[in-house]
CSV table of C-alpha atoms in Angstrom, one decimal:
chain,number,residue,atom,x,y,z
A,157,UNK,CA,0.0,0.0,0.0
A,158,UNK,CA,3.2,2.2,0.7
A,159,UNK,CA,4.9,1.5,-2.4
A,160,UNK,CA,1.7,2.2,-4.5
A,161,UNK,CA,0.4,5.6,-2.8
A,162,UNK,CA,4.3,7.1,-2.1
A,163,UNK,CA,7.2,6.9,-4.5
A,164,UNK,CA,9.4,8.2,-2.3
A,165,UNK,CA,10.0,4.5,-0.6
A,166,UNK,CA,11.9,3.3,-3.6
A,167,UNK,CA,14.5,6.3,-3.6
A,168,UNK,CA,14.7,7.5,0.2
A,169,UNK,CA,16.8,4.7,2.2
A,170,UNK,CA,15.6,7.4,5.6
A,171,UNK,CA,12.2,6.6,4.5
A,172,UNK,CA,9.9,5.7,7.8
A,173,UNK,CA,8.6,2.5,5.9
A,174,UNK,CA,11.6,1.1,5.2
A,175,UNK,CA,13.0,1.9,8.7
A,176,UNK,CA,10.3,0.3,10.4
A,177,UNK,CA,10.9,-3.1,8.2
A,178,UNK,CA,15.0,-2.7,8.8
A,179,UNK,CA,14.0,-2.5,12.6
A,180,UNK,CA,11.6,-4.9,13.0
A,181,UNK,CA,14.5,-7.4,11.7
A,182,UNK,CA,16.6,-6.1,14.2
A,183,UNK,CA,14.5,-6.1,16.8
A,184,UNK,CA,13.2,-9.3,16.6
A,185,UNK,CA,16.2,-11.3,16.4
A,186,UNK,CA,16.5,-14.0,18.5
A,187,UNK,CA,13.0,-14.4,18.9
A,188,UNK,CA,11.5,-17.9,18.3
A,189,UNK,CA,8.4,-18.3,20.0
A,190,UNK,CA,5.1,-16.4,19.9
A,191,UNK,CA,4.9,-16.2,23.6
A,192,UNK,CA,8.2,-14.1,23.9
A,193,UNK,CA,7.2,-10.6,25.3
A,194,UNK,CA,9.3,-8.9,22.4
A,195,UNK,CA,7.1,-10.6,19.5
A,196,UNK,CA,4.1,-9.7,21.7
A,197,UNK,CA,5.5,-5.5,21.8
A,198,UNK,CA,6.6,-6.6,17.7
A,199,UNK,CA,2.5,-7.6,16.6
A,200,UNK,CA,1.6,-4.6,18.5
A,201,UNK,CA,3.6,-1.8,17.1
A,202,UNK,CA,2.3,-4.0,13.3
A,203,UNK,CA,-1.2,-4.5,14.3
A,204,UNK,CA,-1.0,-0.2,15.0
A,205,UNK,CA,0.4,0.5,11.5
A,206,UNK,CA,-2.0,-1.4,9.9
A,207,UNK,CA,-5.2,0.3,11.7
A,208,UNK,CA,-3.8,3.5,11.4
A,209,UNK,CA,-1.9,4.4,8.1
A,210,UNK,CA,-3.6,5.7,5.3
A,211,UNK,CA,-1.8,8.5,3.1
A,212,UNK,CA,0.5,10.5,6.2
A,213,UNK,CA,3.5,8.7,7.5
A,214,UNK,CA,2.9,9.2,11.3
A,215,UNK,CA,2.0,5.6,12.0
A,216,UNK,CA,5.7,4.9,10.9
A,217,UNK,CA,7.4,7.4,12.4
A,218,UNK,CA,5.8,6.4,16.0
A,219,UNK,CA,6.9,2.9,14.8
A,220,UNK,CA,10.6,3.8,14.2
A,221,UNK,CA,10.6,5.7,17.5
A,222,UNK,CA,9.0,2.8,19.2
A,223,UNK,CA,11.3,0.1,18.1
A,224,UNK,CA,13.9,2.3,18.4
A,225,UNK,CA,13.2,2.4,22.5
A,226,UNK,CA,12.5,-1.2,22.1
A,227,UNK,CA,16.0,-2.2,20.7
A,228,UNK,CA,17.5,-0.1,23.5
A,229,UNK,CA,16.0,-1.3,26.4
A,230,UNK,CA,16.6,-5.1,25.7
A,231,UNK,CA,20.2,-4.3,24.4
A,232,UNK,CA,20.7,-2.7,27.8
A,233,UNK,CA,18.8,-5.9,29.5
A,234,UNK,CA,20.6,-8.0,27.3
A,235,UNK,CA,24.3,-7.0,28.1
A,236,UNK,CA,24.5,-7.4,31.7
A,237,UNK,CA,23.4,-10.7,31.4
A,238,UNK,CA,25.6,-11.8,28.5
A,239,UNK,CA,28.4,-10.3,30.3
A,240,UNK,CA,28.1,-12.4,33.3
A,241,UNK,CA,27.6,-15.0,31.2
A,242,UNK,CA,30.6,-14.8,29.3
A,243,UNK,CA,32.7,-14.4,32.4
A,244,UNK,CA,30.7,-18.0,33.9
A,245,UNK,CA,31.7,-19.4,30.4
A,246,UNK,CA,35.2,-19.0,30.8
A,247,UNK,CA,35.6,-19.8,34.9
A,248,UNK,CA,33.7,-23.0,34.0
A,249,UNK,CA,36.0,-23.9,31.1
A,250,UNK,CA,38.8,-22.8,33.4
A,251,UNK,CA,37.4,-25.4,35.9
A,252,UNK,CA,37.6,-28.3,33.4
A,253,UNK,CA,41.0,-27.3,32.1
A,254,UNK,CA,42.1,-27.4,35.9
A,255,UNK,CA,40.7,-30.5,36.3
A,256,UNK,CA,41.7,-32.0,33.2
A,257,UNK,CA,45.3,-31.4,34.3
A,258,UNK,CA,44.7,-32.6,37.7
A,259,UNK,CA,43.4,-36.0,36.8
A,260,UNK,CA,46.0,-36.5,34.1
A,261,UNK,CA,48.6,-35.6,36.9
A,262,UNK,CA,47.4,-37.1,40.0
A,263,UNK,CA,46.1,-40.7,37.8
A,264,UNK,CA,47.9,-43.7,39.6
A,265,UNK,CA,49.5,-41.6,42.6
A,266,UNK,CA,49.1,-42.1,46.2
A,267,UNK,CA,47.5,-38.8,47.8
A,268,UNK,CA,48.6,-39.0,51.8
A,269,UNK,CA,45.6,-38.5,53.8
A,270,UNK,CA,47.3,-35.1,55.6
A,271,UNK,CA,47.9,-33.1,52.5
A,272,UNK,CA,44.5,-33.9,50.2
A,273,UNK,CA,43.1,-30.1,51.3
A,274,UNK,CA,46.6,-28.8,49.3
A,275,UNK,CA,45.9,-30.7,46.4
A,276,UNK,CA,42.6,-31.3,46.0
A,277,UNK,CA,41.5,-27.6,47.2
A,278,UNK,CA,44.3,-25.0,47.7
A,279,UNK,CA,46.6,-25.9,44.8
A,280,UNK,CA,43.4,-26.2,41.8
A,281,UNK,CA,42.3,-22.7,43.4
A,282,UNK,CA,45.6,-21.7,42.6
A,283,UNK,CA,45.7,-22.7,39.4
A,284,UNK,CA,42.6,-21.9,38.4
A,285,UNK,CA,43.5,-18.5,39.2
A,286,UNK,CA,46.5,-18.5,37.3
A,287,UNK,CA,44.6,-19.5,33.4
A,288,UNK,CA,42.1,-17.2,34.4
A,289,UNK,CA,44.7,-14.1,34.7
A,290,UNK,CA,47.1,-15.1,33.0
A,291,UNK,CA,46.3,-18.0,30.4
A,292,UNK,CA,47.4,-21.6,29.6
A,293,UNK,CA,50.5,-20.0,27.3
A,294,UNK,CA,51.9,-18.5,30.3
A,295,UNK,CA,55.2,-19.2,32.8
A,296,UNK,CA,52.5,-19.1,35.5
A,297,UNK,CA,50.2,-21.6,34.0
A,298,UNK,CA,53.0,-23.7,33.3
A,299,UNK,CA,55.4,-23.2,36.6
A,300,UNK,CA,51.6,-24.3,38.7
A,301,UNK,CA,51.3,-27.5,36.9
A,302,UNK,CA,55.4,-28.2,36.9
A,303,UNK,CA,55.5,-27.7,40.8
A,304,UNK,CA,52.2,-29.7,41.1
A,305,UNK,CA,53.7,-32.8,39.4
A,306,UNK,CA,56.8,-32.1,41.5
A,307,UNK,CA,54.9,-32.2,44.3
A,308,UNK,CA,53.0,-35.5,43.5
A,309,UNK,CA,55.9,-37.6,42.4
A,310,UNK,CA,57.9,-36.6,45.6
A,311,UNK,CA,54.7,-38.2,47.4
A,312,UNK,CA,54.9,-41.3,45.7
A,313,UNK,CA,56.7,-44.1,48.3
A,314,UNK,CA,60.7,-44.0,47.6
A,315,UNK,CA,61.8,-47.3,45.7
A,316,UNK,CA,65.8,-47.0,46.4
A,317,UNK,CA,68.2,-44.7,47.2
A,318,UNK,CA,68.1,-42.8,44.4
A,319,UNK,CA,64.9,-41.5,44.9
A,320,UNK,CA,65.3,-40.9,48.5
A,321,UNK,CA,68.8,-38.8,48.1
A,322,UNK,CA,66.2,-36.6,45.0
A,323,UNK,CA,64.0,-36.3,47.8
A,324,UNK,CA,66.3,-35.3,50.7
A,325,UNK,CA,68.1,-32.9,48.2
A,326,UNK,CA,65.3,-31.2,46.6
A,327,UNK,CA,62.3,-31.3,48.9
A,328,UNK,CA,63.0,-27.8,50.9
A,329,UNK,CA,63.4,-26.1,47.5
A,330,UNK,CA,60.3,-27.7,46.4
A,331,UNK,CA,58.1,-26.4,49.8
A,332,UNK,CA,60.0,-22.9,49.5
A,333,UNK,CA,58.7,-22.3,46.1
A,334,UNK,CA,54.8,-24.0,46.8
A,335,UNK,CA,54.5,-22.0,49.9
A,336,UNK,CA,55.5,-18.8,47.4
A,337,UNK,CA,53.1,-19.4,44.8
A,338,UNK,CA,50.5,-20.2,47.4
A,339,UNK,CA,51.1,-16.7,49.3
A,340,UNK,CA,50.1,-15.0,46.1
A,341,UNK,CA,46.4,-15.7,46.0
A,342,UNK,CA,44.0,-14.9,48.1
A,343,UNK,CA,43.4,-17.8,50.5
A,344,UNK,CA,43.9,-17.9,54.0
A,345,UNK,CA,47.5,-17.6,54.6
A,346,UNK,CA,46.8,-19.8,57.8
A,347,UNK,CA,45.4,-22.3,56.2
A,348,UNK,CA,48.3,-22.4,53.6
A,349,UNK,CA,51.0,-22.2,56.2
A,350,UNK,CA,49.4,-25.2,58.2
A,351,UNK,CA,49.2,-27.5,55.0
A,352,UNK,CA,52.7,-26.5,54.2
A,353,UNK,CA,53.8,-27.5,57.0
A,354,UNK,CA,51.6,-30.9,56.9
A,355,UNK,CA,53.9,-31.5,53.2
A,356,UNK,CA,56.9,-31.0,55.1
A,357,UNK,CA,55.9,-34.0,57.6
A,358,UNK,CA,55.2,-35.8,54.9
A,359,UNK,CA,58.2,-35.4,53.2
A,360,UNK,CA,60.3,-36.0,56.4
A,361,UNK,CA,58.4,-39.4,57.2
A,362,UNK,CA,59.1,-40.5,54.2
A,363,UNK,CA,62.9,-39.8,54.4
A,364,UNK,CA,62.7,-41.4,57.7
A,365,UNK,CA,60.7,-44.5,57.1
A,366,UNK,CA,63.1,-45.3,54.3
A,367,UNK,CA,66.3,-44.8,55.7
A,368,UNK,CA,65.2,-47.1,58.9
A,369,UNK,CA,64.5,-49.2,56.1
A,370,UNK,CA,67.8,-49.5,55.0
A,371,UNK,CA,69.3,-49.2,58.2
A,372,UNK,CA,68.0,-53.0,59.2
A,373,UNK,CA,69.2,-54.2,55.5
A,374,UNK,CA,72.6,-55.9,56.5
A,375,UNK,CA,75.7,-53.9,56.2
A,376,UNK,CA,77.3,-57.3,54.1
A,377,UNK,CA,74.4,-57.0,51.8
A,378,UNK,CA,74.5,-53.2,51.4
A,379,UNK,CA,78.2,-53.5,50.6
A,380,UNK,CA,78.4,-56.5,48.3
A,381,UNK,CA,75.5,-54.0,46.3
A,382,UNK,CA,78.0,-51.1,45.6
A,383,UNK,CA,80.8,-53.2,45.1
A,384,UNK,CA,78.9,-54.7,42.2
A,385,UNK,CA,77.6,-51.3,40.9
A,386,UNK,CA,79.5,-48.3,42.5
A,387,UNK,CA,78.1,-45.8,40.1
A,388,UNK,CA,74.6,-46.8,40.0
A,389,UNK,CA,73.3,-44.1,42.3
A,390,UNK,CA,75.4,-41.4,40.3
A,391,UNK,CA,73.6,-43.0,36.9
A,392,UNK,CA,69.8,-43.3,38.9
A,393,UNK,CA,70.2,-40.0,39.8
A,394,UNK,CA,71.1,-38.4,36.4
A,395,UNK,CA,68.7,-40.4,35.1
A,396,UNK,CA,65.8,-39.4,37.2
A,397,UNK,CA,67.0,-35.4,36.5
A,398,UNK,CA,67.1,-36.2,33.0
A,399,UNK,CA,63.1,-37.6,33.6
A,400,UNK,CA,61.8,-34.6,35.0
A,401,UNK,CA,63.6,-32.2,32.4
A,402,UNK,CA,61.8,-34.4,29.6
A,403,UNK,CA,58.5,-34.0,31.0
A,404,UNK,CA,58.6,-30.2,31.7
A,405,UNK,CA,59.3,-30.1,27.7
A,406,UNK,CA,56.7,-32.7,26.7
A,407,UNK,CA,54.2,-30.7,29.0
A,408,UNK,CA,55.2,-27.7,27.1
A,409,UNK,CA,55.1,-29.2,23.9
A,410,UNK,CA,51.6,-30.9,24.7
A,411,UNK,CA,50.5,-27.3,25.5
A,412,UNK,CA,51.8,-26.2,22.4
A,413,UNK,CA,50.5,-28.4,20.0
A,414,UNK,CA,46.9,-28.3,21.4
A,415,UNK,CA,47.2,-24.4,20.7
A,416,UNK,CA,48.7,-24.9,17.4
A,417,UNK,CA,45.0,-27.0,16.6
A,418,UNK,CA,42.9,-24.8,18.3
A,419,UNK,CA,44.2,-22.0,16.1
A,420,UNK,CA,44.6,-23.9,13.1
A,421,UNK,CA,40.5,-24.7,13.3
A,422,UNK,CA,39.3,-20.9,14.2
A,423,UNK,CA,41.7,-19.9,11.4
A,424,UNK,CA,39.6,-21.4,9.0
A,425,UNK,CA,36.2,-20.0,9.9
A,426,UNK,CA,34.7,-17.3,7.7
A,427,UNK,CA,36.2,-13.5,8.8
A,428,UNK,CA,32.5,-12.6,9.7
A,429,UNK,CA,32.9,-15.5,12.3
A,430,UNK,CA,32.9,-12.6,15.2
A,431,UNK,CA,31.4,-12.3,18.7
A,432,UNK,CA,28.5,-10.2,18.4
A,433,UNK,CA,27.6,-11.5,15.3
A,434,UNK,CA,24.0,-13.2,14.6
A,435,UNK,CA,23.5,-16.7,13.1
A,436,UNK,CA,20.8,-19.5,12.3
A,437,UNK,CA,22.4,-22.2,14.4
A,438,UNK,CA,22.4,-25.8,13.6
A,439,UNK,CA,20.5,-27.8,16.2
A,440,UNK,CA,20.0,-31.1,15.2
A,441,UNK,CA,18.5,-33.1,12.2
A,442,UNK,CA,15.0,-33.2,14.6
A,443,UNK,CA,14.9,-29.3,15.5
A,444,UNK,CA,14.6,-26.2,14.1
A,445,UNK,CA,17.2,-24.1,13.4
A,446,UNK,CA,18.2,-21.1,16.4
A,447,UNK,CA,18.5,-18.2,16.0
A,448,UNK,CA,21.7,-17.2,18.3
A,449,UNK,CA,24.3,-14.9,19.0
A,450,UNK,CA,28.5,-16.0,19.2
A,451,UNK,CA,29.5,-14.3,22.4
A,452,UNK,CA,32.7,-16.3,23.5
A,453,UNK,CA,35.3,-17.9,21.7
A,454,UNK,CA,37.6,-20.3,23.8
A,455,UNK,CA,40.7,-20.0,21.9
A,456,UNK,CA,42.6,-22.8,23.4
A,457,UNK,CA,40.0,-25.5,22.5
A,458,UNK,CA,38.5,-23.7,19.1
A,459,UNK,CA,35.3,-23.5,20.8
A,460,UNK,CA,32.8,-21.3,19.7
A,461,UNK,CA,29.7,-20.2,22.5
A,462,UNK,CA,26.3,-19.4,21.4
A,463,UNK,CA,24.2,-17.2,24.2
A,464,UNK,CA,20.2,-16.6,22.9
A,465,UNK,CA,18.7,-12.7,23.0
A,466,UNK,CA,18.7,-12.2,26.6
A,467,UNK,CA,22.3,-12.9,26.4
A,468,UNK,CA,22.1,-16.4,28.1
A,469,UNK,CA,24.4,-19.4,26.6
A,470,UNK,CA,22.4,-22.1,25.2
A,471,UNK,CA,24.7,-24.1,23.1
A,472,UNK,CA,28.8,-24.2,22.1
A,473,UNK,CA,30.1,-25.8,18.9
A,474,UNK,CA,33.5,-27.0,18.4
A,475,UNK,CA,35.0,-24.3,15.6
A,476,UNK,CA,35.8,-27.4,13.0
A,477,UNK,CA,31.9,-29.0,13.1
A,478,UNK,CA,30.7,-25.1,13.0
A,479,UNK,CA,32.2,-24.6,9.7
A,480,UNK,CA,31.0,-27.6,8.3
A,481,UNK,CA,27.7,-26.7,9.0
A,482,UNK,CA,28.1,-22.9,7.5
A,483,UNK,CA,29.6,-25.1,4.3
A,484,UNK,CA,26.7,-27.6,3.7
A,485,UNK,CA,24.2,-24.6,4.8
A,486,UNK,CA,22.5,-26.2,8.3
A,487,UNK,CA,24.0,-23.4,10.1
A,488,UNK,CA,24.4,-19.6,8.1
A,489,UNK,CA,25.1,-15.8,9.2
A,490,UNK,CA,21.9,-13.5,10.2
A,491,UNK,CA,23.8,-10.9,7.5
A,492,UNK,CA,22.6,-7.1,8.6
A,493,UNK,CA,21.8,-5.6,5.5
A,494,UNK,CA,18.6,-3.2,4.8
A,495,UNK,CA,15.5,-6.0,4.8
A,496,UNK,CA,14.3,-4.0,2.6
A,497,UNK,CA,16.8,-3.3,-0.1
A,498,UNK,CA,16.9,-8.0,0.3
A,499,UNK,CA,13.4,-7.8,-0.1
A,500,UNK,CA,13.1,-5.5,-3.2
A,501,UNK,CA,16.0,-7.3,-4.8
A,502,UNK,CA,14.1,-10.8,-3.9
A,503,UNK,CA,11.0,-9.8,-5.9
A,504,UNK,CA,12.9,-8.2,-8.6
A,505,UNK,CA,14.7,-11.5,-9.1
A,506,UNK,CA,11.9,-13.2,-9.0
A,507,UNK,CA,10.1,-10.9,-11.9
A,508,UNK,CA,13.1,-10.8,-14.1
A,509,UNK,CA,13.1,-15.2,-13.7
């Protein structure tokens, strides 16, 4: 009825008409259901135009200014919540990283009853904190977990001499620097101190306990052993060094290779593949399609996090199955151009088929 009574909607892009149709896109993205309160607001501003226009634009110009105030208000409802959404995203993933490394770490090893609050509470907290401000690419990240496997294999019970001399060598170095890291976060320095000072009885016990061990061993036995191999201590202990240098560079290398993917899979997404940006979302061969925004992307695990309108997460894709579905067209980009300028060019398609 606009395009027949007012020419002016082909050649003004500021027309009122084609405002209120760019808006109503805009405003209603996101919204899926016909009970939402914005598609209720959306049919009501419509149902208005169509009872009121006739020749004069007013009807659209209260619509513009209406959707207008609409967009703003739920952008403004909208972006707290997303907010602490995103930051939940991340200290959830930062949880299962932590965890992830703690399992892999702590699989197989003995855990003395004494000193489970420092490694099943105070050192996660720790490093937890440290991906959170600092990242899994960091000397922080990376000096938590090397310390925490230190800490763990020096727990483990002492096989021979070797070990024990590692132990009785290394083991005040090792508290110094836990005690250290410890005293920079926040928890209670009390607490820390007193489970400290539990590891250093367990360290001591287990000096001890072996050492009486090989104090009952008789001394005819003990020295027909180094006569047969007077150097094997030196070569255990080398050996056992050379050990724990190779798995601080594996760990580093692991690290470094799971970045390397990560990257490689979000390099490969479409540039428009942005937080912020508004897509049809894949969501199984049974459902519909969402309509969602990408809010987060977890770098280190090419994961991309979808949050719905009111800014809360409702599904995350890995970046790899996201552009497959953008490449066999289950999933595509909400693209914000004019609705009306797609519209026109639709129909004129259409006419010139």
């Amino acid at each position: 009825k606009v395009a027949m009574l007012d020419e002016n909607l082909f050649m003004q892009e500021d027309h009122p008409a084609r405002k209120t149709l760019n808006l109503l896109t805009k405003a209603g993205r996101g919204v899926s259901d016909t009970t939402d309160r914005v598609y209720g607001e959306l049919k009501r501003i419509i149902d208005r135009i169509v009872q009121e226009y006739d020749v004069d634009l007013a009807s659209f110009d209260l619509a513009v200014d209406d959707l207008q105030a609409l967009i703003r208000n739920e952008e403004a409802i909208a972006v707290e919540t997303e907010r602490s959404e995103q930051h939940a995203i991340i200290k959830q993933h930062a949880r299962e990283v932590v965890l992830k490394e703690m399992r892999r770490i702590t699989t197989h090893k003995v855990i003395p009853k004494d000193v489970r609050p420092l490694v099943l509470k105070y050192w996660p907290t720790l490093m937890f904190n440290h991906y959170m401000s600092h990242g899994i690419e960091s000397d922080e990240w990376l000096l938590s977990l090397k310390l925490f496997r230190l800490m763990m294999e020096h727990m483990q019970p002492i096989q021979n001499e070797s070990q024990w001399k590692t132990l009785k060598d290394n083991h005040q170095a090792l508290i110094n620097s836990i005690k250290e890291e410890l005293h920079k976060t926040r928890q209670h320095k009390a607490e820390i101190d007193a489970q400290v000072s539990a590891l250093v009885q367990v360290y001591r016990r287990m000096l001890d306990a072996y050492q009486n061990q090989v104090e009952k061993v008789p001394e005819t036995s003990v020295q027909a052993d180094e006569a047969a191999a007077p150097d094997h201590f030196e070569t255990n202990g080398a050996a056992q060094e050379k050990n724990i240098e190779d798995q601080d560079d594996n760990q580093a290398a692991r690290i470094e290779e799971q970045l390397r993917i990560a990257r490689d899979k979000i390099s490969k997404l479409p540039s428009d593949v942005q937080p912020g940006v508004w897509f049809e979302v894949f969501n199984g061969e049974d459902k519909p399609v969402r309509h969602l925004k990408l809010s987060v992307v977890l770098t280190d695990v090419a994961k991309l996090v979808f949050v719905d309108r009111h800014g809360v997460k409702v599904m995350e894709k890995d970046a790899e199955d996201f552009l497959l579905e953008l490449n066999n067209g289950q999933s595509r980009l909400i693209a914000n151009h004019s609705t009306f300028e797609h519209a026109l060019g639709a129909v004129i398609h259409h006419i010139a088929e």
